[in-house]
Amino acid sequence: MLAGDVLHFGGITIKCVGPEKVEGKGGINKDSLNFVLTYGERSFLFTGDYVRSHPVGDGYRDDVANVDVLKFPHHGLQPFCIDPWVLQLVNPKIILVPGAAIGQVQKLCQAYGVEAKVYSIGDGHIIITTDGITLNVATHAGT
């Protein structure tokens, strides 16, 4: 997928919001796929290791604004691979950090006024379910 591509699966829409092109210059993080999954009234922004801020934040502003769930890029490690202004635009209710750097992500959210519930590997297996209206989070699933 490249930015602008859209897939439909029943009531699910997946829109690619990055990258604009795959550069393949050894910077594999910068070629990370970013997409918005929408089901009913709920939306999820999945990132790889990197968010190209201007294409995502400018070109796809309406698609990424105020998502319900953000998979935080690059394991939540610093330097952050998402600009604070894009995080403010995305303004997620829930952030999933695929790593142990939850404290760094929480501090970033506090510094920029993003009031999200942040989960990480310390919360065990996390399952998020939705019927398109409600959103439910289960932590330590299967344990």
CSV table of C-alpha atoms in Angstrom, one decimal:
chain,number,residue,atom,x,y,z
A,1,MET,CA,0.0,0.0,0.0
A,2,LEU,CA,1.0,3.6,-0.6
A,3,ALA,CA,-0.6,6.8,0.8
A,4,GLY,CA,-4.1,7.3,-0.5
A,5,ASP,CA,-4.8,3.6,-1.2
A,6,VAL,CA,-8.1,2.4,0.4
A,7,LEU,CA,-9.2,-1.2,1.1
A,8,HIS,CA,-12.8,-2.2,2.2
A,9,PHE,CA,-13.6,-5.4,4.1
A,10,GLY,CA,-17.3,-5.5,4.9
A,11,GLY,CA,-17.8,-2.6,7.3
A,12,ILE,CA,-14.1,-2.0,7.8
A,13,THR,CA,-12.2,0.6,5.8
A,14,ILE,CA,-8.4,0.8,5.8
A,15,LYS,CA,-6.8,3.9,4.4
A,16,CYS,CA,-3.1,4.2,3.9
A,17,VAL,CA,-1.8,7.6,5.0
A,18,GLY,CA,1.9,6.9,4.5
A,19,PRO,CA,4.4,6.6,3.1
A,20,GLU,CA,4.0,8.6,0.0
A,21,LYS,CA,6.7,6.5,-1.6
A,22,VAL,CA,9.1,3.8,-0.4
A,23,GLU,CA,12.6,5.2,-0.5
A,24,GLY,CA,14.4,2.0,0.4
A,25,LYS,CA,17.6,3.9,1.3
A,26,GLY,CA,18.5,1.8,4.3
A,27,GLY,CA,16.2,3.9,6.5
A,28,ILE,CA,13.6,1.2,6.8
A,29,ASN,CA,11.9,2.9,9.7
A,30,LYS,CA,11.0,5.9,7.4
A,31,ASP,CA,9.4,3.5,5.0
A,32,SER,CA,7.0,2.3,7.7
A,33,LEU,CA,3.4,1.8,6.7
A,34,ASN,CA,0.8,4.1,8.4
A,35,PHE,CA,-2.9,3.4,8.0
A,36,VAL,CA,-6.2,4.3,9.5
A,37,LEU,CA,-8.7,1.5,10.2
A,38,THR,CA,-12.3,2.7,10.5
A,39,TYR,CA,-15.2,0.6,11.7
A,40,GLY,CA,-18.5,2.4,12.3
A,41,GLU,CA,-17.7,5.5,14.5
A,42,ARG,CA,-14.3,4.1,15.7
A,43,SER,CA,-10.9,4.7,14.2
A,44,PHE,CA,-7.5,3.4,14.8
A,45,LEU,CA,-4.1,4.8,13.5
A,46,PHE,CA,-1.5,2.1,13.1
A,47,THR,CA,2.0,3.2,12.6
A,48,GLY,CA,5.2,1.3,12.0
A,49,ASP,CA,8.4,2.8,13.5
A,50,TYR,CA,8.0,6.3,12.0
A,51,VAL,CA,5.3,8.8,11.1
A,52,ARG,CA,6.2,11.3,8.3
A,53,SER,CA,4.6,14.3,10.0
A,54,HIS,CA,3.8,16.6,7.1
A,55,PRO,CA,2.3,14.0,4.7
A,56,VAL,CA,0.3,12.4,7.6
A,57,GLY,CA,-0.6,15.6,9.5
A,58,ASP,CA,-1.2,17.8,6.5
A,59,GLY,CA,-2.3,15.6,3.7
A,60,TYR,CA,-4.5,13.3,5.8
A,61,ARG,CA,-5.6,15.7,8.6
A,62,ASP,CA,-9.2,14.6,8.5
A,63,ASP,CA,-8.4,10.9,8.5
A,64,VAL,CA,-6.0,11.0,11.5
A,65,ALA,CA,-7.7,13.7,13.6
A,66,ASN,CA,-9.1,12.6,16.9
A,67,VAL,CA,-8.7,8.8,16.4
A,68,ASP,CA,-9.8,6.5,19.1
A,69,VAL,CA,-6.6,4.4,19.2
A,70,LEU,CA,-3.0,5.1,18.3
A,71,LYS,CA,-0.4,2.4,18.0
A,72,PHE,CA,2.6,4.6,19.0
A,73,PRO,CA,5.6,4.5,16.7
A,74,HIS,CA,9.0,3.1,17.4
A,75,HIS,CA,8.3,1.3,20.7
A,76,GLY,CA,7.8,4.6,22.4
A,77,LEU,CA,11.5,5.2,22.4
A,78,GLN,CA,13.2,8.6,22.1
A,79,PRO,CA,13.8,10.4,19.9
A,80,PHE,CA,10.1,10.1,19.2
A,81,CYS,CA,9.2,9.3,15.7
A,82,ILE,CA,6.1,11.4,15.7
A,83,ASP,CA,6.1,15.2,16.0
A,84,PRO,CA,4.2,16.6,19.0
A,85,TRP,CA,1.9,18.7,16.7
A,86,VAL,CA,0.8,15.5,15.0
A,87,LEU,CA,0.2,13.7,18.3
A,88,GLN,CA,-2.0,16.7,19.3
A,89,LEU,CA,-3.9,16.4,16.0
A,90,VAL,CA,-4.3,12.7,16.3
A,91,ASN,CA,-5.5,13.3,19.9
A,92,PRO,CA,-6.1,9.6,20.7
A,93,LYS,CA,-8.3,8.3,23.5
A,94,ILE,CA,-6.0,5.2,23.8
A,95,ILE,CA,-2.3,4.8,23.0
A,96,LEU,CA,-0.7,1.4,22.6
A,97,VAL,CA,3.1,1.4,23.2
A,98,PRO,CA,4.7,-1.7,21.7
A,99,GLY,CA,7.5,-1.6,24.2
A,100,ALA,CA,8.4,-0.7,27.8
A,101,ALA,CA,8.8,3.1,27.3
A,102,ILE,CA,5.4,3.9,28.7
A,103,GLY,CA,6.7,6.7,31.0
A,104,GLN,CA,8.3,8.6,28.1
A,105,VAL,CA,5.1,8.5,26.1
A,106,GLN,CA,3.0,9.6,29.2
A,107,LYS,CA,5.3,12.6,29.8
A,108,LEU,CA,5.0,13.6,26.1
A,109,CYS,CA,1.2,13.4,26.3
A,110,GLN,CA,1.2,15.5,29.5
A,111,ALA,CA,3.6,18.1,28.0
A,112,TYR,CA,1.3,18.5,25.0
A,113,GLY,CA,-2.1,18.2,26.6
A,114,VAL,CA,-3.0,14.8,25.1
A,115,GLU,CA,-5.3,13.0,27.6
A,116,ALA,CA,-5.0,9.4,26.5
A,117,LYS,CA,-5.0,6.2,28.5
A,118,VAL,CA,-1.6,4.7,27.7
A,119,TYR,CA,-1.0,0.9,27.6
A,120,SER,CA,2.3,-1.0,27.1
A,121,ILE,CA,3.7,-4.5,27.4
A,122,GLY,CA,3.4,-4.1,31.2
A,123,ASP,CA,-0.4,-4.5,30.7
A,124,GLY,CA,0.1,-8.0,29.1
A,125,HIS,CA,-1.8,-9.0,26.0
A,126,ILE,CA,-4.2,-6.2,25.2
A,127,ILE,CA,-7.4,-6.8,23.2
A,128,ILE,CA,-9.5,-3.9,22.0
A,129,THR,CA,-12.9,-4.7,20.7
A,130,THR,CA,-15.6,-2.5,19.1
A,131,ASP,CA,-19.0,-2.9,17.6
A,132,GLY,CA,-18.4,0.4,15.8
A,133,ILE,CA,-19.9,2.4,18.6
A,134,THR,CA,-18.5,1.3,21.9
A,135,LEU,CA,-14.8,0.6,22.6
A,136,ASN,CA,-13.6,-2.0,25.1
A,137,VAL,CA,-10.1,-2.6,26.4
A,138,ALA,CA,-9.1,-5.9,28.1
A,139,THR,CA,-5.6,-6.1,29.6
A,140,HIS,CA,-3.7,-9.3,30.6
A,141,ALA,CA,-5.9,-11.2,28.2
A,142,GLY,CA,-5.3,-14.9,28.2
A,143,THR,CA,-3.4,-15.0,31.4
